[in-house]
Each structure stands twice: as structure tokens, then as C-alpha cells.
């Protein structure tokens, strides 16, 4: 139970995933927001009307996956850092996960990292393919990680392989 | 002695919002702040805020004081006194005593808005007074305002929003977080904050508490243990943690001394943070002309502090004759926003606290 | 223990100044709280309690709790978590309740 562990379970995740068909079409936002809290900047950030207008500020966001282009603007707008964009079409074997990142040092493109799941376990290796950092993102960087396709739904953080003293 | 129209005590989100609202409608406002800068707790909040656009959602807390200040700086009817402490209230004369750089002077105001915030509680456990044991807010101040890290490896006690947020900020500053422990069976703060930490590999141990801290002169170790359903320590579950810093994040208590001095009716409501002032929907206390807003009224969020500040500022201005149709519209809007913020599941505690407290206007 | 690089914040620091802690020369930045300068130099024990002589540091870091009281330039009971560091200050561990100025 997420209230005890802070980690969403299978049921929680399935409730917010787009369909396999949609995932196979291209980049799409996965909004891992499971709790009703007073918050709506994801709606304000979306330029494609892919997030439904909030009737009540405590509502959980409702995503129109058809309208979502996976542009990723919502990733840095979310105060909870709970939004990820997954692109299953990156290659035959790999998908790319866009992850919000607010730490130093910022990883470099091409760097290989350890990819972690929602409970902080290392589940695979990832490769940094892009690092986005614009004024509009207000210091929340977005790191794009290439990982084995079947793990794109699980990888939600990463760690450098080198351990610093 | 000059009589001021509205004295606002505290320039955090509540006080700033009160000053802005009152000044917008023409009242003359004196904003009094003990620190050498405005902003209150906002100046150390590096994370982005929740709420809605009107409540500066998605803005980092540290970026909000300049935005609020912009609404005050060109107003000739606003005076800001920094490094000025309100030392007390003299009921016989109806006068506040202020101190600035060891000079002491009186100030009389027709209306007073108390927005003094809250201070950190502590926790009883063996050796809880060792150097290296700090409130979570204290660690935030040290790290985010002064750029100094509190230690190398931290045990965080408390999984409310502050405990979770400060743990994340410690990691951003390059400090290790050994674990977060929480006495209750469930995580206290927002799940998104908890999720961020869990995916970084930081353990959150619910139903755990601290038994003792150890160290010759400073923290070197801590002993934690599990709790059963009756919140009693379970023998055999003791664990030693190798940490040099312990952060205590177990809640805040309103800094309400001035309200007691003024003779405001206070009520003990645990859900709101402890002893809080009885007040009406206009944020006026039982003493006519004295209003409250923010954490001193009830320990909540910056967004609700800003709304309460707005309501108090508008009500105080209205009572001095600055009322208008537009003021009524603004007040209604602020009341609606405040209600909205509290209406979801996470507002349950505040709502039950308010229910215990409210008296009719 | 000063943060040099931070993902969100930058720390504009004032002039570097020298001060003494129990006679030992240390360096800090003008205007920062004395407790921050001490902490940056690795000093976390700020005083000893009056009766049981227990080591104490700060707790709230904002001037509310009285845990951080030290003697500064001869003046006792200074809340070093908010008192600003100035060049040449003599900061001392206060044992017990402190004594007022010998010549005031």
C-alpha cells in the first residue's frame, strides 16, 4: 500500500498507464499522481489540452492520451516531480524514459548509468541520450534515458556507476 | 505618538498577503519583520509549490517573496520595518513595544494583524539535546539560506511534508539520508514526496521511533526500534544507525505569545498545531481589531497562509472604512480559494480542527 | 562543510573575515550567522548546560529556542544562530549562565 511504503503497486500503475497501442505510437506522458491533493499546474502547463481542466483543485489529473504529444512540458511543471514521458518507438529494442532531475552533477549525453525502479532497486543499465534544461523549466532538468523497451514502465530514476567518496 | 492604521506583525506569506490586500484598498500599512529580509519560511523552500496558479503553484518558494514584494514596493501607503521585533503589547495603553538594534520604541495601531508563524516542536528521547540534533526547519535554514551542510549522514524523524521535503533537500545538498522514520503506520506527507525519495533508494520506515542518540559530545549514532499497533516499542527490533545528524520533523506550534498578551481567547486544538486563537471567518480574534493569519492561526501550508492573510488584510481595511463592492468580491474569492484548498482528503485534519474551533462572526 | 555548488541555489557570500572561537582563529563570511560560520568550520558544540554540563548545539536556527547561547565579545547569552558575524569577533563557549560585562 502506497500510504505505508511510498511505492505505488501494480494496480496503482495500471490505473494511470496509456494502452499498449498508444505506447506503441510514440512519446506519451505517464502521470504518476495517485493522491487527491490541492494542485493543478500540470493542467496549466499543457499546450495541447491533453490534461482535462480541473473542476475541483483536489482532483487527480485526467489525461487525454490521444491529444498528448509527449512534449514533456508537464514534467518540470509538476511540483511533485511525478510525471514521466515514455517513448517506445525509440528503436527496436530500446525505449526512452524522460525523468525530472534536480541534482548535480548533471549527467552527460552518452553516459551509462544504473537505472532504478520505483523502490530504488537497480534493475538495468541505462544510457543518457539527452539532457534538457531551459529557462522555462525553472531548474528542473529532464534527463532522457534509453533502456530496454520492456522496462520503460519501471525505470524511474538513475545513479552514476562511479561512487563518489 | 502617531497612530498607524494597520500594523502587520510578520512578513512571511501570510503577513505579506495581508499587507498587500489592505494596501490595495488604500489602508496605511506598517509591516514589521524581525529578520533582515522579508519572506518568512518561503526563503528556504527550494521546492515548487502545489495549489493553483493564483497561489503561485509551480513557483519555487524562494521565488515567491520577490513577487509579493513587487506588489508593495511602490506603494506610498506601505512602510516596512525590518530587523524589528515586537517585544510585547501594553494593554493599558493599547500600544505595541518594538525593538530595532537595541532601540526600543512604542507603536500604536488601529488594527493589528498577527502573522508570526510557528516554531518547531521537539521530541523526547534519550540524549535528545546532543549537538547534531536539529529541527528540520533549522537544517533547511542552515543549508538553503546559509549554504552550510548540517553533517554527512542524517536520520530524519517524521514523514510529514516537511520531513519528506527536507530529506530531498539534504540529498540535493550532497548529504546522505540513512532513513526516514515515522511513528504512525502511514506516511504523513504527500505521496509524491515519498515516491521521489523511495525511487532514490531512501528507506521510509513507518511504525518506527527513535529510542536514543549517542555520542561523546555530538551525535555519532542513533538507536531506532519498531512500534506495535498500540505505538509501543517492540522488544528485539532495536537497530543502530550510523548517523552524525538527527533531524526532528514532528510538527510546529504557533508562535502565539503576543496573542496571549493581548488577551485573545485561545483554544487547544491538536489538529491545528496546539494553542490557537479563536477567530471568526474574517480572521478576527476575540479581541476587536486584532486579526490573525498563517501558521500562528493554524499550522497549515503557505497557500492557505496567503489566503488567510488576504482575508485578514481585506477585513481589517474594510473595518477602517475602505470597504467597497470590489473588496467584497476579492474577499469572497479568497474565502472560496481557502475552502477549496481544504476541501480534499488531505484537508480532513484541518477541517476537523476548524470544526472544533470556529465561533460565529 | 560549505556548499559550493547546488542544483537550485547560489550563495552570494560577503567578505571573508577572521574571528576567534575560544581563542582559536577561524574564518567566516561577514554578515552570516555566527553559528553558520562555526558549523562550516566543523564546530557543532556551542555551549554546556548550566547544571549537568551537557554539550549543546543549536536546535531551531531561527532565534526561538535558546539552545545556541554563546558569549560574544564578552556579552553572554547571544543567540548565535541569528547574530551576524563581524570581523574580529571573539566567540566563546559559554559555561553555565554567563556573566554580564565586568565593566558595563
Coordinates of C-alpha atoms in Angstrom, one line a residue:
Chain A
X1 CA 0.0 0.0 0.0
X2 CA 1.4 3.3 -1.1
X3 CA 0.4 5.1 2.1
X4 CA 2.7 2.8 4.0
X5 CA 5.6 2.4 1.6
X6 CA 5.6 5.4 -0.7
X7 CA 5.8 3.0 -3.7
X8 CA 2.8 2.5 -6.0
X9 CA 1.8 -1.1 -6.6
X10 CA 0.9 -2.9 -9.8
X11 CA -2.7 -1.8 -9.5
X12 CA -1.8 1.8 -9.0
X13 CA 0.4 1.9 -12.0
X14 CA -2.1 0.1 -14.3
X15 CA -4.7 2.7 -13.4
X16 CA -2.7 5.5 -15.0
X17 CA -1.0 3.8 -17.9
X18 CA -2.0 4.5 -21.5
X19 CA -2.9 1.5 -23.6
X20 CA -0.2 -0.7 -25.2
X21 CA -1.4 0.7 -28.6
X22 CA -0.9 4.3 -27.6
X23 CA 2.5 3.5 -26.1
X24 CA 3.5 1.9 -29.4
X25 CA 2.6 5.1 -31.3
X26 CA 5.1 7.4 -29.8
X27 CA 6.0 9.6 -26.7
X28 CA 3.3 10.0 -24.1
X29 CA 3.1 11.4 -20.6
X30 CA 2.6 9.0 -17.7
X31 CA 1.3 10.9 -14.7
X32 CA 2.1 9.0 -11.5
X33 CA -0.2 11.1 -9.3
X34 CA -2.2 8.8 -7.0
X35 CA -3.5 11.1 -4.3
X36 CA -6.1 13.9 -4.2
X37 CA -4.1 16.9 -3.2
X38 CA -4.8 20.6 -4.0
X39 CA -2.7 21.0 -7.1
X40 CA -3.2 21.7 -10.8
X41 CA -0.1 23.2 -12.6
X42 CA 0.1 20.2 -14.9
X43 CA -3.2 21.4 -16.5
X44 CA -1.9 24.9 -16.7
X45 CA 1.3 23.8 -18.4
X46 CA -0.1 21.6 -21.1
X47 CA -0.2 23.3 -24.5
X48 CA -2.2 20.6 -26.2
X49 CA -5.2 20.4 -23.9
X50 CA -4.2 16.9 -23.1
X51 CA -4.9 17.3 -19.4
X52 CA -8.5 17.9 -18.5
X53 CA -9.5 21.2 -16.8
X54 CA -9.8 20.6 -13.0
X55 CA -13.3 21.0 -11.7
X56 CA -12.0 20.7 -8.2
X57 CA -8.4 21.6 -7.4
X58 CA -8.1 18.3 -5.5
X59 CA -8.9 16.2 -8.5
X60 CA -6.3 13.8 -9.8
X61 CA -5.3 14.7 -13.4
X62 CA -7.1 13.0 -16.3
X63 CA -5.0 12.6 -19.4
X64 CA -6.3 12.5 -23.0
X65 CA -3.6 10.2 -24.4
X66 CA -4.7 10.8 -27.9
X67 CA -4.1 14.6 -27.6
X68 CA -0.8 14.1 -25.7
X69 CA 2.2 14.5 -27.9
X70 CA 4.8 13.6 -25.2
X71 CA 6.3 17.1 -25.4
X72 CA 7.3 16.9 -21.8
X73 CA 6.4 20.4 -20.7
X74 CA 4.4 19.0 -17.8
X75 CA 7.4 17.1 -16.4
X76 CA 9.1 20.2 -15.0
X77 CA 5.8 21.9 -14.2
X78 CA 4.7 19.2 -11.7
X79 CA 5.7 20.2 -8.2
X80 CA 5.7 16.5 -7.1
X81 CA 8.1 15.5 -10.0
X82 CA 5.6 12.8 -10.7
X83 CA 5.4 12.9 -14.5
X84 CA 7.5 10.9 -16.9
X85 CA 7.4 10.7 -20.7
X86 CA 7.9 7.3 -22.3
X87 CA 8.8 6.8 -26.0
X88 CA 8.5 3.1 -27.0
X89 CA 9.4 3.9 -30.6
X90 CA 13.0 5.0 -30.0
X91 CA 14.4 1.8 -31.5
X92 CA 13.5 -1.9 -32.0
X93 CA 15.0 -2.8 -28.6
X94 CA 15.0 0.4 -26.6
X95 CA 12.6 2.9 -25.3
X96 CA 13.4 6.3 -23.8
X97 CA 12.2 7.5 -20.5
X98 CA 12.3 11.2 -19.7
X99 CA 13.0 11.7 -16.0
X100 CA 12.9 15.0 -14.0
X101 CA 16.3 15.6 -12.3
X102 CA 17.3 18.2 -9.8
X103 CA 20.8 17.1 -8.8
X104 CA 24.4 17.9 -9.5
X105 CA 26.4 16.9 -11.4
X106 CA 24.2 16.7 -14.4
X107 CA 24.9 13.5 -16.4
X108 CA 26.5 13.8 -19.8
X109 CA 25.0 12.6 -23.0
X110 CA 26.3 9.1 -23.8
X111 CA 27.0 8.3 -20.1
X112 CA 26.0 4.9 -19.0
X113 CA 24.1 4.8 -15.7
X114 CA 22.4 2.4 -13.3
X115 CA 18.6 2.5 -13.8
X116 CA 16.4 2.3 -10.7
X117 CA 12.8 1.3 -10.3
X118 CA 10.2 3.0 -8.0
X119 CA 11.6 1.4 -4.9
X120 CA 15.2 2.4 -5.7
X121 CA 16.4 -1.0 -6.9
X122 CA 18.8 -1.2 -9.8
X123 CA 17.0 -3.2 -12.5
X124 CA 19.0 -2.4 -15.6
X125 CA 21.6 -0.2 -17.2
X126 CA 20.5 3.0 -19.0
X127 CA 22.2 5.4 -21.5
X128 CA 21.7 9.1 -21.3
X129 CA 20.6 10.3 -24.7
X130 CA 19.5 13.8 -24.0
X131 CA 19.6 16.4 -21.1
X132 CA 17.1 19.2 -21.4
X133 CA 17.5 22.4 -19.4
X134 CA 15.6 25.5 -20.5
X135 CA 14.7 28.7 -18.6
X136 CA 11.0 27.7 -18.7
X137 CA 11.9 24.5 -16.8
X138 CA 13.0 26.6 -13.8
X139 CA 16.0 24.5 -12.9
X140 CA 14.2 21.1 -13.1
X141 CA 16.2 19.3 -15.8
X142 CA 14.8 16.5 -17.8
X143 CA 17.2 13.5 -18.5
X144 CA 16.2 11.2 -21.3
X145 CA 17.4 7.6 -20.6
X146 CA 17.4 4.8 -23.2
X147 CA 16.5 1.5 -21.5
X148 CA 15.4 -2.0 -22.7
X149 CA 11.8 -1.5 -24.1
X150 CA 10.1 -3.8 -21.6
X151 CA 11.5 -1.9 -18.6
X152 CA 10.5 1.6 -19.7
X153 CA 7.4 1.4 -17.5
X154 CA 9.6 0.5 -14.5
X155 CA 12.6 2.8 -14.7
X156 CA 12.0 6.0 -12.8
X157 CA 15.5 7.1 -11.6
X158 CA 19.1 6.5 -12.1
X159 CA 22.5 6.6 -10.4
X160 CA 26.0 7.1 -11.7
X161 CA 28.1 4.0 -11.7
X162 CA 31.1 5.7 -10.1
X163 CA 30.7 6.2 -6.4
X164 CA 32.0 9.5 -5.1
X165 CA 34.0 9.3 -1.8
Chain B
X1 CA 2.5 59.3 19.3
X2 CA 1.5 58.6 15.7
X3 CA -1.3 56.1 15.3
X4 CA -0.8 53.7 12.4
X5 CA -3.8 52.3 10.6
X6 CA -2.8 48.6 10.3
X7 CA 0.2 47.0 11.9
X8 CA 1.1 43.6 10.4
X9 CA 3.4 41.6 12.6
X10 CA 5.4 39.2 10.4
X11 CA 6.4 39.4 6.8
X12 CA 6.0 35.8 5.8
X13 CA 3.5 34.6 3.2
X14 CA 0.5 35.5 5.5
X15 CA 1.8 38.9 6.6
X16 CA 2.9 39.9 3.1
X17 CA -0.5 38.9 1.7
X18 CA -2.3 40.8 4.4
X19 CA -0.3 43.9 3.8
X20 CA -0.8 43.7 0.0
X21 CA -4.6 43.2 0.3
X22 CA -5.0 46.1 2.8
X23 CA -2.8 48.4 0.9
X24 CA -4.6 47.6 -2.4
X25 CA -7.7 49.2 -1.0
X26 CA -6.0 52.3 0.4
X27 CA -5.2 51.4 4.0
X28 CA -1.9 52.6 5.5
X29 CA 0.1 49.6 6.5
X30 CA 3.1 49.1 8.7
X31 CA 4.7 45.7 8.1
X32 CA 7.0 44.6 10.9
X33 CA 9.6 41.8 10.5
X34 CA 12.3 40.6 12.9
X35 CA 14.5 39.2 10.2
X36 CA 16.7 41.3 7.9
X37 CA 14.7 40.1 4.9
X38 CA 11.0 39.5 4.1
X39 CA 9.6 36.1 3.2
X40 CA 9.4 34.1 6.4
X41 CA 9.7 30.4 5.7
X42 CA 9.5 31.0 2.0
X43 CA 13.2 32.0 1.8
X44 CA 14.3 28.4 2.3
X45 CA 11.7 26.5 0.3
X46 CA 13.6 25.4 -2.8
X47 CA 10.8 23.0 -4.0
X48 CA 8.0 24.0 -6.3
X49 CA 4.7 24.8 -4.6
X50 CA 1.4 23.0 -5.1
X51 CA -2.0 24.7 -5.2
X52 CA -3.2 26.7 -8.2
X53 CA -1.9 29.5 -10.3
X54 CA -3.3 32.1 -8.0
X55 CA -1.4 30.6 -5.2
X56 CA 1.9 30.5 -7.1
X57 CA 1.8 26.8 -7.9
X58 CA 4.9 25.6 -9.7
X59 CA 6.9 28.5 -8.4
X60 CA 9.7 27.6 -6.0
X61 CA 9.1 29.0 -2.6
X62 CA 12.3 31.1 -2.7
X63 CA 11.0 32.9 -5.8
X64 CA 7.7 34.0 -4.2
X65 CA 8.9 36.8 -1.8
X66 CA 10.2 39.0 -4.7
X67 CA 6.9 38.5 -6.5
X68 CA 5.0 39.6 -3.4
X69 CA 7.4 42.4 -2.7
X70 CA 6.7 43.8 -6.1
X71 CA 3.2 44.4 -5.1
X72 CA 4.3 46.5 -2.1
X73 CA 7.4 48.3 -3.1
X74 CA 5.9 51.3 -5.0
X75 CA 3.1 51.8 -2.6
X76 CA 3.5 55.0 -0.6
X77 CA 0.9 53.7 1.9
X78 CA 3.1 50.8 3.0
X79 CA 6.0 51.0 5.4
X80 CA 8.3 48.0 6.0
X81 CA 10.3 47.8 9.2
X82 CA 13.0 45.1 9.0
X83 CA 15.1 43.8 11.9
X84 CA 12.3 45.0 14.2
X85 CA 10.9 42.7 16.8
X86 CA 7.6 43.2 18.5
X87 CA 8.5 42.6 22.1
X88 CA 5.1 42.9 23.7
X89 CA 1.7 44.5 23.9
X90 CA 0.8 47.0 26.7
X91 CA -2.9 46.6 27.3
X92 CA -3.3 49.8 29.4
X93 CA -2.1 51.9 26.6
X94 CA -3.1 49.7 23.7
X95 CA 0.5 50.0 22.5
X96 CA 3.0 47.6 20.9
X97 CA 6.6 47.7 22.1
X98 CA 9.1 47.4 19.2
X99 CA 12.8 46.9 19.3
X100 CA 15.3 47.6 16.5
X101 CA 19.1 47.4 17.0
X102 CA 18.7 47.8 20.7
X103 CA 16.5 50.9 20.4
X104 CA 13.1 50.4 21.9
X105 CA 10.0 52.3 20.8
X106 CA 6.2 52.2 21.0
X107 CA 3.8 51.8 18.1
X108 CA 0.1 52.3 18.2
X109 CA -2.2 50.9 15.5
X110 CA -5.9 50.9 15.0
X111 CA -5.8 47.4 13.7
X112 CA -3.2 44.6 14.3
X113 CA -2.7 41.5 12.1
X114 CA -0.6 38.9 13.8
X115 CA 1.2 36.7 11.3
X116 CA 4.1 35.5 13.4
X117 CA 4.1 31.9 12.2
X118 CA 5.0 28.8 14.2
X119 CA 8.1 27.2 15.6
X120 CA 9.4 23.6 15.6
X121 CA 8.4 21.1 18.2
X122 CA 10.9 18.7 19.6
X123 CA 10.7 15.0 20.7
X124 CA 11.6 13.3 23.9
X125 CA 14.2 10.6 23.7
X126 CA 17.4 9.8 25.5
X127 CA 20.1 12.3 24.7
X128 CA 17.8 14.4 22.6
X129 CA 19.9 17.5 23.4
X130 CA 23.1 16.4 21.8
X131 CA 24.7 18.8 19.2
X132 CA 23.8 17.5 15.8
X133 CA 20.1 17.1 16.6
X134 CA 18.2 19.8 14.8
X135 CA 14.7 20.7 13.8
X136 CA 14.1 20.0 10.1
X137 CA 13.4 23.7 9.5
X138 CA 16.7 24.5 11.2
X139 CA 18.5 22.3 8.7
X140 CA 16.7 24.0 5.9
X141 CA 17.8 27.4 7.1
X142 CA 21.4 26.3 7.5
X143 CA 21.5 24.6 4.1
X144 CA 19.3 26.8 1.9
X145 CA 19.9 30.2 3.4
X146 CA 23.4 30.0 4.7
X147 CA 24.9 27.3 2.4
X148 CA 26.3 25.1 5.1
X149 CA 25.5 21.4 5.4
X150 CA 24.5 20.1 8.9
X151 CA 26.5 16.9 8.7
X152 CA 27.3 13.9 6.5
X153 CA 24.6 11.4 7.2
X154 CA 21.2 12.1 8.6
X155 CA 18.4 10.3 10.3
X156 CA 15.1 12.1 9.6
X157 CA 12.3 11.7 12.2
X158 CA 8.9 12.4 10.8
X159 CA 7.4 11.7 7.4
X160 CA 5.1 14.7 7.1
X161 CA 5.6 17.1 4.2
X162 CA 8.4 18.9 6.0
X163 CA 10.3 15.7 6.8
X164 CA 10.0 14.4 3.3
X165 CA 10.9 17.7 1.6
X166 CA 13.9 18.4 3.9
X167 CA 15.2 14.9 3.2
X168 CA 15.1 15.6 -0.5
X169 CA 16.8 18.9 0.0
X170 CA 19.5 17.2 2.1
X171 CA 20.2 14.9 -0.8
X172 CA 20.3 17.9 -3.2
X173 CA 23.0 19.4 -0.9
X174 CA 25.0 16.2 -1.1
X175 CA 24.2 14.9 2.3
X176 CA 23.3 11.2 2.8
X177 CA 19.9 10.3 4.3
X178 CA 20.2 7.0 6.1
X179 CA 16.5 6.6 6.7
X180 CA 13.2 8.4 7.4
X181 CA 11.3 7.0 10.3
X182 CA 7.7 7.6 11.1
X183 CA 5.9 6.5 14.3
X184 CA 2.5 6.2 12.6
X185 CA 1.7 3.3 10.4
X186 CA 1.3 5.5 7.4
X187 CA 3.4 8.2 5.7
X188 CA 2.3 11.6 6.8
X189 CA 3.0 13.8 3.8
X190 CA 2.1 13.8 0.2
X191 CA 2.8 10.5 -1.6
X192 CA 4.6 12.3 -4.5
X193 CA 7.2 13.5 -2.0
X194 CA 7.6 10.0 -0.6
X195 CA 7.7 8.4 -4.1
X196 CA 10.6 10.8 -5.0
X197 CA 12.6 9.5 -2.1
X198 CA 11.8 5.8 -2.5
X199 CA 12.9 5.8 -6.1
X200 CA 16.2 7.2 -4.9
X201 CA 16.6 4.3 -2.6
X202 CA 15.9 6.2 0.7
X203 CA 14.1 3.9 3.1
X204 CA 10.9 5.1 4.8
X205 CA 10.3 3.0 7.9
X206 CA 6.7 3.5 9.2
X207 CA 5.8 2.3 12.7
X208 CA 9.3 3.2 13.9
X209 CA 10.6 5.6 16.5
X210 CA 13.9 6.7 18.0
X211 CA 15.0 5.4 21.4
X212 CA 18.2 7.3 21.8
X213 CA 21.0 9.3 20.3
X214 CA 24.6 8.5 21.3
X215 CA 27.9 10.3 21.1
X216 CA 30.6 11.7 23.3
X217 CA 29.9 15.4 22.5
X218 CA 28.0 15.2 19.3
X219 CA 25.7 12.7 17.5
X220 CA 27.6 9.6 16.4
X221 CA 24.8 7.0 16.4
X222 CA 21.1 6.6 16.9
X223 CA 19.0 3.6 18.1
X224 CA 15.6 3.2 16.5
X225 CA 13.0 0.5 17.0
X226 CA 9.7 -0.8 15.7
X227 CA 6.3 0.1 17.2
X228 CA 3.3 -2.2 17.5
X229 CA -0.4 -1.2 16.9
X230 CA -0.5 0.4 20.3
X231 CA 2.5 2.5 19.4
X232 CA 4.6 0.6 22.0
X233 CA 8.2 -0.3 21.2
X234 CA 8.6 -3.9 20.1
X235 CA 11.4 -5.6 22.0
X236 CA 14.1 -7.1 19.7
X237 CA 13.5 -4.6 16.9
X238 CA 16.2 -2.2 18.0
X239 CA 18.5 -1.1 15.3
X240 CA 21.6 1.0 15.5
X241 CA 22.0 3.7 12.8
X242 CA 25.3 5.2 11.9
X243 CA 24.5 8.9 11.6
X244 CA 26.0 12.1 12.6
X245 CA 22.9 14.2 12.4
X246 CA 19.3 13.7 13.5
X247 CA 16.5 15.9 12.1
X248 CA 13.3 16.2 14.0
X249 CA 10.2 17.0 12.0
X250 CA 7.3 16.3 14.2
X251 CA 5.2 19.4 13.7
X252 CA 5.1 23.1 14.6
X253 CA 3.5 25.1 17.3
X254 CA 2.0 28.6 16.7
X255 CA 4.2 31.5 18.0
X256 CA 1.3 32.9 19.8
X257 CA 2.8 34.8 22.8
X258 CA 1.6 38.2 21.6
X259 CA -1.9 36.9 21.3
X260 CA -1.9 35.6 24.9
X261 CA -0.6 39.0 25.9
X262 CA -3.4 40.8 24.1
X263 CA -5.9 38.7 25.9
X264 CA -7.2 36.8 22.8
X265 CA -9.2 33.8 23.6
X266 CA -7.1 30.7 22.9
X267 CA -8.2 27.1 22.5
X268 CA -6.1 23.9 22.5
X269 CA -6.7 22.1 19.2
X270 CA -4.1 19.5 18.4
X271 CA -5.1 19.2 14.8
X272 CA -4.3 22.8 14.2
X273 CA -0.9 22.7 16.0
X274 CA -1.7 23.4 19.6
X275 CA -2.9 26.5 21.3
X276 CA -4.6 28.6 18.6
X277 CA -6.6 31.8 18.7
X278 CA -10.4 31.6 18.5
X279 CA -11.4 33.7 15.5
X280 CA -14.3 34.3 13.0
X281 CA -14.3 33.8 9.3
X282 CA -12.9 37.2 8.8
X283 CA -9.8 36.1 10.8
X284 CA -10.7 38.5 13.7
X285 CA -9.8 37.2 17.1
X286 CA -11.9 37.6 20.3
X287 CA -10.2 41.0 20.7
X288 CA -11.8 43.5 18.4
X289 CA -9.3 44.9 15.9
X290 CA -6.9 42.0 16.3
X291 CA -6.7 39.6 13.4
X292 CA -4.6 36.5 12.7
X293 CA -3.3 34.7 9.6
X294 CA -1.0 31.9 8.7
X295 CA 0.7 29.3 10.9
X296 CA 0.0 31.3 14.0
X297 CA -3.7 30.8 13.4
X298 CA -3.4 27.1 12.4
X299 CA -0.4 25.2 11.2
X300 CA -1.1 24.5 7.5
X301 CA 0.5 25.4 4.2
X302 CA 1.9 28.5 2.5
X303 CA -1.0 28.6 0.1
X304 CA -3.6 28.8 2.9
X305 CA -1.4 31.3 4.8
X306 CA -1.6 33.6 1.8
X307 CA -5.3 33.2 1.5
X308 CA -5.8 33.8 5.3
X309 CA -3.5 36.8 5.1
X310 CA -5.6 38.2 2.2
X311 CA -8.8 37.7 4.1
X312 CA -7.4 39.4 7.3
X313 CA -6.0 42.3 5.3
X314 CA -9.2 42.9 3.4
X315 CA -11.3 42.6 6.6
X316 CA -9.1 45.0 8.5
X317 CA -9.2 47.5 5.7
X318 CA -12.9 47.2 5.4
X319 CA -13.4 47.8 9.1
X320 CA -11.5 51.1 8.8
X321 CA -13.8 52.4 6.1
X322 CA -12.0 51.2 3.0
X323 CA -14.8 48.8 2.0
X324 CA -16.2 48.6 -1.4
X325 CA -18.0 46.3 -3.8
X326 CA -14.6 45.2 -5.3
X327 CA -13.3 44.5 -1.8
X328 CA -16.3 42.2 -1.2
X329 CA -15.6 40.4 -4.5
X330 CA -11.9 39.9 -3.5
X331 CA -12.8 38.6 -0.1
X332 CA -15.3 36.2 -1.4
X333 CA -12.7 34.9 -3.9
X334 CA -10.1 34.4 -1.1
X335 CA -12.6 32.6 1.1
X336 CA -13.5 30.3 -1.8
X337 CA -9.9 29.5 -2.6
X338 CA -9.2 28.8 1.1
X339 CA -12.2 26.5 1.2
X340 CA -11.1 24.7 -1.9
X341 CA -7.6 24.1 -0.6
X342 CA -9.1 22.5 2.5
X343 CA -11.8 20.5 0.8
X344 CA -9.9 17.5 -0.4
X345 CA -9.0 14.3 1.5
X346 CA -5.7 15.8 2.7
X347 CA -7.6 18.7 4.3
X348 CA -9.5 16.4 6.6
X349 CA -7.4 17.1 9.7
X350 CA -7.6 20.9 9.2
X351 CA -11.4 20.7 8.7
X352 CA -11.9 18.7 11.9
X353 CA -9.7 21.1 13.7
X354 CA -11.6 24.1 12.4
X355 CA -14.8 22.5 13.4
X356 CA -13.6 22.3 16.9
X357 CA -12.6 25.9 16.9
X358 CA -14.8 28.2 14.9
X359 CA -17.1 30.7 16.5
X360 CA -19.7 32.7 14.6
X361 CA -18.6 36.2 13.5
Chain C
X1 CA 31.2 21.9 5.1
X2 CA 30.1 24.7 2.9
X3 CA 28.0 24.0 -0.1
X4 CA 29.9 25.2 -3.2
X5 CA 27.6 24.0 -5.9
X6 CA 23.9 23.4 -5.6
X7 CA 21.3 22.3 -8.2
X8 CA 18.8 25.1 -7.3
X9 CA 20.6 27.7 -5.2
X10 CA 23.5 30.0 -5.4
X11 CA 25.1 31.5 -2.3
X12 CA 26.2 35.1 -2.6
X13 CA 28.7 35.4 0.2
X14 CA 30.0 38.6 1.7
X15 CA 33.6 39.5 2.6
X16 CA 35.7 36.8 4.2
X17 CA 36.6 37.8 7.8
X18 CA 38.7 36.4 10.6
X19 CA 37.2 35.8 14.1
X20 CA 38.2 33.7 17.1
X21 CA 36.5 30.8 18.7
X22 CA 37.8 30.1 22.2
X23 CA 41.0 31.9 21.2
X24 CA 41.4 29.8 18.0
X25 CA 41.4 31.8 14.8
X26 CA 38.7 30.9 12.3
X27 CA 37.4 32.4 9.1
X28 CA 33.8 33.1 8.1
X29 CA 31.8 35.4 5.9
X30 CA 30.8 38.9 7.1
X31 CA 27.1 39.0 8.0
X32 CA 26.3 35.3 8.2
X33 CA 25.1 33.9 11.5
X34 CA 27.9 33.1 13.8
X35 CA 26.5 29.5 14.2
X36 CA 26.8 29.0 10.4
X37 CA 30.4 30.1 10.4
X38 CA 31.2 27.8 13.3
X39 CA 29.3 24.9 11.7
X40 CA 31.2 25.5 8.4
X41 CA 34.4 25.1 10.4
X42 CA 33.2 21.9 11.9
X43 CA 32.2 23.3 15.3
X44 CA 28.9 21.9 16.4
X45 CA 29.2 22.1 20.2
X46 CA 28.3 25.7 21.2
X47 CA 27.9 25.6 24.9
X48 CA 27.5 23.5 28.1
X49 CA 24.3 23.4 30.1
X50 CA 24.4 25.2 33.5
X51 CA 23.6 22.3 35.8
X52 CA 24.6 19.0 34.2
X53 CA 27.2 20.4 31.9
X54 CA 25.8 18.7 28.8
X55 CA 27.1 19.8 25.4
X56 CA 24.6 21.8 23.4
X57 CA 24.4 23.0 19.8
X58 CA 21.6 24.9 18.1
X59 CA 18.2 23.5 17.5
X60 CA 15.8 25.8 15.7
X61 CA 18.4 28.0 13.9
X62 CA 15.9 30.9 13.8
X63 CA 16.1 32.5 17.3
X64 CA 13.2 30.8 19.0
X65 CA 14.6 28.1 21.3
X66 CA 17.7 29.4 23.3
X67 CA 19.8 26.3 22.6
X68 CA 22.6 28.2 20.9
X69 CA 23.6 30.8 23.5
X70 CA 27.3 31.8 23.5
X71 CA 29.4 34.6 24.8
X72 CA 30.4 37.1 22.0
X73 CA 32.8 39.9 22.7
X74 CA 32.2 39.4 26.4
X75 CA 28.4 39.6 26.1
X76 CA 26.7 36.4 27.4
X77 CA 23.6 34.7 26.1
X78 CA 23.9 35.8 22.5
X79 CA 21.8 33.7 20.1
X80 CA 24.5 32.9 17.6
X81 CA 22.0 31.3 15.2
X82 CA 20.8 34.8 14.3
X83 CA 23.7 37.1 15.5
X84 CA 25.7 38.2 12.5
X85 CA 29.4 37.6 12.2
X86 CA 31.6 40.7 12.2
X87 CA 35.4 40.9 11.7
X88 CA 37.4 40.3 14.8
X89 CA 34.6 38.9 16.9
X90 CA 35.6 36.9 19.9
X91 CA 33.2 34.0 20.3
X92 CA 33.4 31.8 23.3
X93 CA 31.7 28.7 24.6
X94 CA 29.6 29.8 27.5
X95 CA 29.7 27.6 30.6
X96 CA 26.5 27.9 32.6
X97 CA 24.5 31.1 32.7
X98 CA 27.2 33.5 31.7
X99 CA 28.3 36.7 33.4
X100 CA 27.4 40.2 32.5
X101 CA 30.1 42.6 31.4
X102 CA 32.7 43.1 34.2
X103 CA 32.8 46.8 33.4
X104 CA 29.4 48.0 32.0

